[in-house]
mmCIF file of C-alpha atoms in Angstrom:
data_model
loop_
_atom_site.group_PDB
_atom_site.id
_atom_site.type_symbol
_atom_site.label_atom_id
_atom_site.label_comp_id
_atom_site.label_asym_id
_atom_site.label_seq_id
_atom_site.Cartn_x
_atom_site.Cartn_y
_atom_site.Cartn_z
ATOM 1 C CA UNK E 1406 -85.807 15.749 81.352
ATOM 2 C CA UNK E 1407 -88.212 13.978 83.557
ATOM 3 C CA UNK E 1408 -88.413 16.077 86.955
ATOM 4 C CA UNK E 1409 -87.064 19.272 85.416
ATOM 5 C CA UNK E 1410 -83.963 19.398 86.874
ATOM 6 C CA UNK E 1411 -85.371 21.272 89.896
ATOM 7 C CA UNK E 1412 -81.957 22.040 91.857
ATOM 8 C CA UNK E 1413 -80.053 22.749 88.487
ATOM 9 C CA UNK E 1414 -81.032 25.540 87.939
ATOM 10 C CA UNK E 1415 -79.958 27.064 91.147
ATOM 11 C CA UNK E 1416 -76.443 25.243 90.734
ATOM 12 C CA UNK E 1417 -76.057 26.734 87.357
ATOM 13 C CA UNK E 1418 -76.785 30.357 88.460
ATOM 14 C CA UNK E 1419 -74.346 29.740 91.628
ATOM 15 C CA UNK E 1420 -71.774 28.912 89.692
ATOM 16 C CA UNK E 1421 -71.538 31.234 86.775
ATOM 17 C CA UNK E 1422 -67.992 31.932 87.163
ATOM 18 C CA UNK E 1423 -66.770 28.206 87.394
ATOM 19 C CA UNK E 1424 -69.194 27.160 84.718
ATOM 20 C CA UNK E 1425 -67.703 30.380 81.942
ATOM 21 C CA UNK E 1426 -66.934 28.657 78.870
ATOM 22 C CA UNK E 1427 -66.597 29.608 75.333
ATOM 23 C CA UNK E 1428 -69.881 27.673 74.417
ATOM 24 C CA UNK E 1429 -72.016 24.406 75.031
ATOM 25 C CA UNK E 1430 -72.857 21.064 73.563
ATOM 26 C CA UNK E 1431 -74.715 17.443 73.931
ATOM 27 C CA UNK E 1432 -73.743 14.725 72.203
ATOM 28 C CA UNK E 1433 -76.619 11.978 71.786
ATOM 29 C CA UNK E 1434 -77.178 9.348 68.762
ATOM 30 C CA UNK E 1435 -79.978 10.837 66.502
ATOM 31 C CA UNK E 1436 -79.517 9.408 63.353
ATOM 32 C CA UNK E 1437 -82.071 7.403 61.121
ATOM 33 C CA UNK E 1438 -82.530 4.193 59.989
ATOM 34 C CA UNK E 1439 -80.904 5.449 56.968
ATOM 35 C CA UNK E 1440 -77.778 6.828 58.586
ATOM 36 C CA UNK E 1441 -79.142 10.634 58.590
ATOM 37 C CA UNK E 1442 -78.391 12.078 61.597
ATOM 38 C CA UNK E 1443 -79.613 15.663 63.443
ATOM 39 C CA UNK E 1444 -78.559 18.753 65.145
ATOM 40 C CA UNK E 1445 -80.687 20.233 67.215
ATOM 41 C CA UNK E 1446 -80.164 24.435 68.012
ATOM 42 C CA UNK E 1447 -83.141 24.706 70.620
ATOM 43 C CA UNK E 1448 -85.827 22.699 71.756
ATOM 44 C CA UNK E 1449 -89.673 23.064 72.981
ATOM 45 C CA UNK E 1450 -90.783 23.849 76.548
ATOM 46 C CA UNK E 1451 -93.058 21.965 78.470
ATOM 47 C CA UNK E 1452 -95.352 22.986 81.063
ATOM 48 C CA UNK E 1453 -95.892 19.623 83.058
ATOM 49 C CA UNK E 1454 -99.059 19.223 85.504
ATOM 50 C CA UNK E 1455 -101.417 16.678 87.224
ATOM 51 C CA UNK E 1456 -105.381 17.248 87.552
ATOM 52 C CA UNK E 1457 -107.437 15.283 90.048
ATOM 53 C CA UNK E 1458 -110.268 15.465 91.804
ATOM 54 C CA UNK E 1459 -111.772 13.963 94.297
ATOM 55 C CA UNK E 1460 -115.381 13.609 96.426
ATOM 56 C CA UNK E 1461 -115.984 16.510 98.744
ATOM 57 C CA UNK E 1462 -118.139 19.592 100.243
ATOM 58 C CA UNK E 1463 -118.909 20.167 95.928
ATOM 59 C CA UNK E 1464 -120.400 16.341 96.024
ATOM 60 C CA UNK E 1465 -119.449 12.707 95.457
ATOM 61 C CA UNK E 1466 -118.302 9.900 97.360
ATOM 62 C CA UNK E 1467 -115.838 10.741 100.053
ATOM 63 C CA UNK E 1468 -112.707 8.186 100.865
ATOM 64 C CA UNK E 1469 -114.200 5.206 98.779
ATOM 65 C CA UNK E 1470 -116.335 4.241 95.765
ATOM 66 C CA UNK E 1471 -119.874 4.098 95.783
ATOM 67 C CA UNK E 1472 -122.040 1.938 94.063
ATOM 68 C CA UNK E 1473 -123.096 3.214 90.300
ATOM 69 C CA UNK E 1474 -126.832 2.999 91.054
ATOM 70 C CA UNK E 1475 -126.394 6.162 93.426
ATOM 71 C CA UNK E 1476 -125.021 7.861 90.143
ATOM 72 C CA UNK E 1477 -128.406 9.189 89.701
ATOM 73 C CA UNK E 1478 -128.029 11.159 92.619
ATOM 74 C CA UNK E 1479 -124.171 11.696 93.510
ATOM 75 C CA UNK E 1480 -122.094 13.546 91.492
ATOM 76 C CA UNK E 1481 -119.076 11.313 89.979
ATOM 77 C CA UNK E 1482 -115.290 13.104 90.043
ATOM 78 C CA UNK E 1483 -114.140 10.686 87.146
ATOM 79 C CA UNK E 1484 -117.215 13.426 85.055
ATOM 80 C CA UNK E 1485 -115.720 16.376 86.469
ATOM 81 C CA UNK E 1486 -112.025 15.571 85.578
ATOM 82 C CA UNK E 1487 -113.232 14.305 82.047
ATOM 83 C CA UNK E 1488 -114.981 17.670 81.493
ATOM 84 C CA UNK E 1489 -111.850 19.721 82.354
ATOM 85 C CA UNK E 1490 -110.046 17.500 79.675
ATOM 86 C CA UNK E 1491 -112.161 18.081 76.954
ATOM 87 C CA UNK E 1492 -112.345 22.001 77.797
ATOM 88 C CA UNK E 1493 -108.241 22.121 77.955
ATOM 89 C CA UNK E 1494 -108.224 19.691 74.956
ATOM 90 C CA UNK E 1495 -110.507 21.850 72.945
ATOM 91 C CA UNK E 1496 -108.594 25.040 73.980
ATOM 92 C CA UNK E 1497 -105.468 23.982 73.402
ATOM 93 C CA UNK E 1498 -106.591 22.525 70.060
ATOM 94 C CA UNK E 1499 -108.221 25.892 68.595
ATOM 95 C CA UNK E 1500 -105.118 28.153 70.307
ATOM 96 C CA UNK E 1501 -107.181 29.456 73.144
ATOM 97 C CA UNK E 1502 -105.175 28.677 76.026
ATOM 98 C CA UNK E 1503 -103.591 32.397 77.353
ATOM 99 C CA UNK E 1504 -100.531 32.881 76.286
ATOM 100 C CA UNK E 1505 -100.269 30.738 72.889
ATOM 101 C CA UNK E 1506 -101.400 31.522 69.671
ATOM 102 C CA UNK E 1507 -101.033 30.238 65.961
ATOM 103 C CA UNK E 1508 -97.163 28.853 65.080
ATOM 104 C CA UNK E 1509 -94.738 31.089 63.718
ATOM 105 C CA UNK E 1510 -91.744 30.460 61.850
ATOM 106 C CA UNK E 1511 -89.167 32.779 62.314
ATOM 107 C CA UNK E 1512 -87.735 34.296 59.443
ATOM 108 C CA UNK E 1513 -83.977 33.329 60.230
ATOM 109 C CA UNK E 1514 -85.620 29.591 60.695
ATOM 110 C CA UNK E 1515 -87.158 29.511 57.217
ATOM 111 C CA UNK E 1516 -84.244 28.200 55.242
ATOM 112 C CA UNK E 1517 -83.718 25.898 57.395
ATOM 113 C CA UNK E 1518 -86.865 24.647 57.565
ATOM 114 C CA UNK E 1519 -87.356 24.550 53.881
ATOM 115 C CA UNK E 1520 -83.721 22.631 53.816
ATOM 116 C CA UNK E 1521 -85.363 19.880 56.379
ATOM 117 C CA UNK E 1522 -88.516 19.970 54.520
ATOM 118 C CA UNK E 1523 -87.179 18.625 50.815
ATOM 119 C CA UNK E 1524 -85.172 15.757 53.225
ATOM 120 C CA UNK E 1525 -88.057 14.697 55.460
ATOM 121 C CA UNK E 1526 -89.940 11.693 54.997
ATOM 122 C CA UNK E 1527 -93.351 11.470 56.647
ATOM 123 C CA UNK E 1528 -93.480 7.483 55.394
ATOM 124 C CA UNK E 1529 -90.933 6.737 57.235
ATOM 125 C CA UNK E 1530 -91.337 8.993 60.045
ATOM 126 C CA UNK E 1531 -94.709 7.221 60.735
ATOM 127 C CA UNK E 1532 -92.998 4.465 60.702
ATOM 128 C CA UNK E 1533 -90.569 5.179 63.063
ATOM 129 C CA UNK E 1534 -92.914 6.524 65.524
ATOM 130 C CA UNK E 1535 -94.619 3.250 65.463
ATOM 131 C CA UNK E 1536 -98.122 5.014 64.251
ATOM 132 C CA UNK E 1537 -100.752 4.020 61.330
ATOM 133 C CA UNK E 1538 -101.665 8.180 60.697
ATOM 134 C CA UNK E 1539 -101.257 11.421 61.306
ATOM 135 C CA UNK E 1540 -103.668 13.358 63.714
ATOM 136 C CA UNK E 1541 -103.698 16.564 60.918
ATOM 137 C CA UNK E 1542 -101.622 17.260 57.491
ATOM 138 C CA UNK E 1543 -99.159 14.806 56.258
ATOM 139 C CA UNK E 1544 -96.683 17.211 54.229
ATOM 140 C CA UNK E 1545 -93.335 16.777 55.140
ATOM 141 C CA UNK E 1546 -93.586 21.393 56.218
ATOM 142 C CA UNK E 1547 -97.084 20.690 57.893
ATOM 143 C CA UNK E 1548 -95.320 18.212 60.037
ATOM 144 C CA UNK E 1549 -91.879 19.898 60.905
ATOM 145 C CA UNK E 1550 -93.917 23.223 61.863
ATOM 146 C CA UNK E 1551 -96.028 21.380 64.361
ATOM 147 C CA UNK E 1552 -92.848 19.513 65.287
ATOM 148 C CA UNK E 1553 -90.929 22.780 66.330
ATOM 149 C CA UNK E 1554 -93.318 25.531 66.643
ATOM 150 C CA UNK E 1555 -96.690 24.503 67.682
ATOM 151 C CA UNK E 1556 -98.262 23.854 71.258
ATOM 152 C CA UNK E 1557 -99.495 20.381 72.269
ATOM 153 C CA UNK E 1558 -101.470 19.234 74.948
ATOM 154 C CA UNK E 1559 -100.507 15.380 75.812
ATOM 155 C CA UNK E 1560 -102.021 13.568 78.035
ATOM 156 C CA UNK E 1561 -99.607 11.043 79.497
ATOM 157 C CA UNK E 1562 -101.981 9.437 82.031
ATOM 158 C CA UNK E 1563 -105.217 8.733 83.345
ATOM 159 C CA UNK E 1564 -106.167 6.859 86.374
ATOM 160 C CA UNK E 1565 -110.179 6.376 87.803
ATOM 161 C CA UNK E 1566 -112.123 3.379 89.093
ATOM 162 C CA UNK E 1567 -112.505 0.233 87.770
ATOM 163 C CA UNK E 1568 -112.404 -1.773 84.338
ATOM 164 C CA UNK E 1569 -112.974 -5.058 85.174
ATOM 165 C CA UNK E 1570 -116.682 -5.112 85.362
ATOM 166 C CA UNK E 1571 -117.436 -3.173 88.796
ATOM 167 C CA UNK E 1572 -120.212 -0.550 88.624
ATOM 168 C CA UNK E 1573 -119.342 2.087 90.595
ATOM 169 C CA UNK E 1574 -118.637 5.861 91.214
ATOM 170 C CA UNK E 1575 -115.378 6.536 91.688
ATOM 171 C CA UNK E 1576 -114.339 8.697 94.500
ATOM 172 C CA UNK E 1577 -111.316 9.954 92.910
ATOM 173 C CA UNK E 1578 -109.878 10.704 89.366
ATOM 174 C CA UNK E 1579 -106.508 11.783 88.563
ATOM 175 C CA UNK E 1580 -104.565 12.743 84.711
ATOM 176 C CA UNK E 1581 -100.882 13.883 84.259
ATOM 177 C CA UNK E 1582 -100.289 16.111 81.184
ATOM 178 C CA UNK E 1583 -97.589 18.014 79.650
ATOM 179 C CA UNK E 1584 -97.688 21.154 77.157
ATOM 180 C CA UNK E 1585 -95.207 21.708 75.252
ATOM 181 C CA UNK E 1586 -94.570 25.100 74.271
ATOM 182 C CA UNK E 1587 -92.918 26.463 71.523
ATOM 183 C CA UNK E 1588 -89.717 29.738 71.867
ATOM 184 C CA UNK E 1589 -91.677 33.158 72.807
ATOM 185 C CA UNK E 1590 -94.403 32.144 75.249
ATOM 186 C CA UNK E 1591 -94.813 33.164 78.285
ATOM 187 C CA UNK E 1592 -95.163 30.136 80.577
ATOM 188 C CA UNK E 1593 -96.791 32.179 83.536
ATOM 189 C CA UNK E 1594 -99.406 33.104 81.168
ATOM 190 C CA UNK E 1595 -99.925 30.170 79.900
ATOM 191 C CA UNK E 1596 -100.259 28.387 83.824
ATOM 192 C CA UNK E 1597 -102.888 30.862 84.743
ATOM 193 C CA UNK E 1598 -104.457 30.406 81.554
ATOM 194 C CA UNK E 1599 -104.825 26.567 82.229
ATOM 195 C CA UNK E 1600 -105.946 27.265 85.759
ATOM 196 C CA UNK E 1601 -108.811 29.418 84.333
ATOM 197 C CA UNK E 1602 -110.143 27.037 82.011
ATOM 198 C CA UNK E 1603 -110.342 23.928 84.648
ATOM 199 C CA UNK E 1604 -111.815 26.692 87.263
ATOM 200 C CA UNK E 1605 -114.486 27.907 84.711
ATOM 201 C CA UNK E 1606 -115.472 24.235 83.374
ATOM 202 C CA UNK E 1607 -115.108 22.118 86.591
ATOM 203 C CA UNK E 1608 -114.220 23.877 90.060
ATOM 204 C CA UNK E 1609 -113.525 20.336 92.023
ATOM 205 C CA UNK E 1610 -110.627 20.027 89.631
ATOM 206 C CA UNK E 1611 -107.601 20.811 91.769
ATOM 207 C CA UNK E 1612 -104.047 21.482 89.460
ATOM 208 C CA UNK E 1613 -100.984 19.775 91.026
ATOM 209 C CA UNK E 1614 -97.508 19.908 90.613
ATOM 210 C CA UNK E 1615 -96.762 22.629 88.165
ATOM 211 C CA UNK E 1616 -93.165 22.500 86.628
ATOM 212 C CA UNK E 1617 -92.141 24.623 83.985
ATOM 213 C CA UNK E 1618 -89.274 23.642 81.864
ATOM 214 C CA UNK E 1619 -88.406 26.708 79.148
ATOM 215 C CA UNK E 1620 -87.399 26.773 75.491
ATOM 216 C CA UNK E 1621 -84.515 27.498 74.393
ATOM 217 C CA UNK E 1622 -83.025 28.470 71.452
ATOM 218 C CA UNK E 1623 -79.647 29.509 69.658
ATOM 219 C CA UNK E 1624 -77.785 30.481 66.446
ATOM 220 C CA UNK E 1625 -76.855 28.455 64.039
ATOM 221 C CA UNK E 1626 -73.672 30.122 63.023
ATOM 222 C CA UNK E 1627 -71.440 29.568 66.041
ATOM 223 C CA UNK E 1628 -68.329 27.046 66.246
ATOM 224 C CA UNK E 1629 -69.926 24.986 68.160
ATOM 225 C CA UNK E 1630 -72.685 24.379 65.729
ATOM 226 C CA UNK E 1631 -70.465 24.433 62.876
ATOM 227 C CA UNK E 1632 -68.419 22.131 64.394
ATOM 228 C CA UNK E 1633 -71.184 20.035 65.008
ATOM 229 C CA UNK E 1634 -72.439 19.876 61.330
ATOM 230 C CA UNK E 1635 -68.594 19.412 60.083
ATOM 231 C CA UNK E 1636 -67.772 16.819 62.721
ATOM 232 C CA UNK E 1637 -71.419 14.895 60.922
ATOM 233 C CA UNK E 1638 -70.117 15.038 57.638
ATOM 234 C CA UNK E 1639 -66.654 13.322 58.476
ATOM 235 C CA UNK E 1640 -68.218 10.394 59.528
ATOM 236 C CA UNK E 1641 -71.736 10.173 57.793
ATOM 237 C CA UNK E 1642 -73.918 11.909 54.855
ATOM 238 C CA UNK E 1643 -75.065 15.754 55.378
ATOM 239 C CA UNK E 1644 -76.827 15.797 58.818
ATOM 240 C CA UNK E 1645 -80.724 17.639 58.913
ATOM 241 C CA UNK E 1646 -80.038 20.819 60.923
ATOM 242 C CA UNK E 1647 -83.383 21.411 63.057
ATOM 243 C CA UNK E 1648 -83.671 25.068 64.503
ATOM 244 C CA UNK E 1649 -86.058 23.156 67.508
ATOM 245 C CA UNK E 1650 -86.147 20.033 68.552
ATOM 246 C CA UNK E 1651 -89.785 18.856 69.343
ATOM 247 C CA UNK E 1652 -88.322 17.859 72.906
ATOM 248 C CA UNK E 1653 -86.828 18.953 75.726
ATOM 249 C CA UNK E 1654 -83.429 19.449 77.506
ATOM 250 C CA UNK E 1655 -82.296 21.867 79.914
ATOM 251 C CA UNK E 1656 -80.616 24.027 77.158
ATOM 252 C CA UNK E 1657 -82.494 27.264 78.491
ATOM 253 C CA UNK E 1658 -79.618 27.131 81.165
ATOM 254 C CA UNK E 1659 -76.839 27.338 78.775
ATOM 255 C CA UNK E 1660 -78.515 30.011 76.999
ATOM 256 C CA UNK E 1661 -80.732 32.517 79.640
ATOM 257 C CA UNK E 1662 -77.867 31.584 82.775
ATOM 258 C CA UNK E 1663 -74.672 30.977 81.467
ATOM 259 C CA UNK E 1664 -74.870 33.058 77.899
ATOM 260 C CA UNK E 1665 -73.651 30.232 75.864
ATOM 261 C CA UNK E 1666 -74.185 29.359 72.379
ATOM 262 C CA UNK E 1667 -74.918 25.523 72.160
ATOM 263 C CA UNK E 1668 -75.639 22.582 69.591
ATOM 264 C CA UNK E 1669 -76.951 19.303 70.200
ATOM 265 C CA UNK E 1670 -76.598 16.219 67.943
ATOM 266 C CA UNK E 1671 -74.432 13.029 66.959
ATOM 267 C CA UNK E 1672 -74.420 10.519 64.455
ATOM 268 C CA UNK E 1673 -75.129 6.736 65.322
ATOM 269 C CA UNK E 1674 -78.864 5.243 65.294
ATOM 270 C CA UNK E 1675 -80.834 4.693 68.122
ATOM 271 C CA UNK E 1676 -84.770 4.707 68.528
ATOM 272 C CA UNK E 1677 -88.071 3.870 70.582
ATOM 273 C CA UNK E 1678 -86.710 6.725 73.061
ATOM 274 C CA UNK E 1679 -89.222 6.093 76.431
ATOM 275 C CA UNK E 1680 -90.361 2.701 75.298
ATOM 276 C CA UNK E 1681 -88.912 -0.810 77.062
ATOM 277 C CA UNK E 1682 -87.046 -1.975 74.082
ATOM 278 C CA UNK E 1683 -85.045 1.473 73.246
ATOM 279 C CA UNK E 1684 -82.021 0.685 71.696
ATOM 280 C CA UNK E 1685 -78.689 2.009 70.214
ATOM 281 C CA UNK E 1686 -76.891 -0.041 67.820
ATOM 282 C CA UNK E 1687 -73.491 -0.934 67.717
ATOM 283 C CA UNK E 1688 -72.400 0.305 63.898
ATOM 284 C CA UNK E 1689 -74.100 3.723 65.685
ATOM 285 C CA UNK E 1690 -72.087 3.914 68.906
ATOM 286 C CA UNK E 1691 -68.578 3.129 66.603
ATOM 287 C CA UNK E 1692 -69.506 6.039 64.610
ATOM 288 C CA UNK E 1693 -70.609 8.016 67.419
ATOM 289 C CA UNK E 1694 -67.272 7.576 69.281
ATOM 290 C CA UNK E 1695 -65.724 9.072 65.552
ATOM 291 C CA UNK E 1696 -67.444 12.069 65.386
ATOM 292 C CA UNK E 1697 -67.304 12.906 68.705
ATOM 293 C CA UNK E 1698 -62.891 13.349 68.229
ATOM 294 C CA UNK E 1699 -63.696 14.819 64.998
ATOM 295 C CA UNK E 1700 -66.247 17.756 66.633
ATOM 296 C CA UNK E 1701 -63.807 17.945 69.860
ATOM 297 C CA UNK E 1702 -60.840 18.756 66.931
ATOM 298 C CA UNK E 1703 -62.970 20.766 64.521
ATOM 299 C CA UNK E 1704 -64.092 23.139 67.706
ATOM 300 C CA UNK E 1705 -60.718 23.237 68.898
ATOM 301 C CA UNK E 1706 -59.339 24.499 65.470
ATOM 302 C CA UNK E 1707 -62.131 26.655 65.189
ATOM 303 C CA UNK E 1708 -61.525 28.518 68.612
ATOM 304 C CA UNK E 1709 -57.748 28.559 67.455
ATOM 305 C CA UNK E 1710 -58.495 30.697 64.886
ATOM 306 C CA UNK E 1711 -60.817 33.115 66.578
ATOM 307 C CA UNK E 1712 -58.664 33.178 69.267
#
């Protein structure tokens, strides 16, 4: 999830024949503090890059900082990469990055969604997430559509001079951001589209290390989802069936390389995924070791009787 699995792809594709199956699936603890749990069908993609910029030929200081007074006549890369984040921030904001337009629900998503929608609680999703608001509407559809369908620019990092007091021009600048792109788009598109808005707004501002992770998607009337939402219902109350998951796993390979249906899910609470105190609890992984016999037996059965 973090690199992009760069060689797995190419191990996948090698090794269709050894990897033929009769379909997919990733077990993970995703219930609630309530004992809710999820299954995921699909998941976001993410286009994952790094701006920075540095002084050069175009102007600023070259190898080291200079001192702020000389701001007045030296151009200052920490500007330039600020500019191309508010012109990709704005973009991405009013849907004007190539390749991305307005959410869509599909149609075969929209019972699904309206199934998620009367069981979602934004209260306690806020709390969850460890937030005091949300950035647009707070209705529990609002916020599962932007969940699983809409584009986001993130920006996971910034790094440029000094804070502790020194007045200076930094001689370099550097963000990492990620974009995470709902089933549909075309990533290439959406790359060059980037590319043109940093070239157009601020031409020091070199793009780095492009990876593109796709979306993924799949149907939820296969075994192996079935089995998944029986398997939840053994052990725990009705699980919330989620046609996309907001993040991302390597599904795409199960689906686009291998021609697998999949489902993703498990019951057992964990939270603060990413943070330093992420956690699983033990009730969780005891019921997580239940359901995952019961789903191995209710696929089982079910390819039985197909079979």
């Amino acid at each position: 999830e973090e690199l992009g699995s760069p060689n797995l792809p190419h191990v996948m594709s090698d090794r269709r024949a050894e990897l033929a199956a009769s379909a997919a699936f990733d077990m993970d603890l995703t219930a609630d503090r309530r004992g809710v749990s999820e299954i995921y069908l699909g998941c976001k993609g993410i286009a994952s890059f790094v701006l920075r910029c540095s002084g050069g030929e175009w102007g600023g200081p070259v190898d080291r900082a200079l001192h702020s007074s000389e701001g007045a006549v030296i151009a200052s890369p920490a500007w330039s990469l600020s500019r191309a984040l508010t012109a990709l921030d704005d973009a991405a904001r009013r849907n004007a990055i190539d390749g991305l337009g307005p959410s869509r629900v599909p149609l075969e998503d929209e019972e699904l969604l309206d199934a998620l929608a009367r069981d979602f609680d934004p209260v306690a999703h806020l709390e969850e997430s460890n937030a005091l608001a949300y950035r647009g509407p707070e209705d529990a559809r609002s916020l599962l559509t932007a969940l699983m369908y809409e584009p986001v620019l993130n920006l996971n990092g910034l790094s440029a001079g000094s804070i502790t007091g020194k007045t200076i021009v930094p001689h370099a600048a550097r963000a990492a951001l990620d974009l995470r792109i709902p089933y549909g788009t075309d990533a290439d598109s959406v790359v060059a589209g980037i590319e043109r808005i940093v070239a157009e707004t601020s031409p020091e501002v070199v793009i780095d290390g492009v990876q593109l992770c796709p979306p993924s998607r799949t149907t939820a009337n296969s075994p192996v989802a079935r089995a998944m939402v029986e398997s939840q219902r053994d052990v725990g109350p009705q699980p919330q069936v989620w046609p996309s998951a907001p993040w991302w796993a390597p599904f795409y390979l199960f689906e686009q390389v291998l021609g697998l249906p999949f489902a993703s899910g498990g019951v057992g609470h964990a939270a603060r995924a990413h943070a330093s105190d992420e956690y699983a609890t033990i009730a969780g992984l005891r019921a997580h070791m239940r359901q995952s016999i019961a789903f191995l037996h209710r696929f089982a059965r079910a390819a039985e009787a197909e079979g």
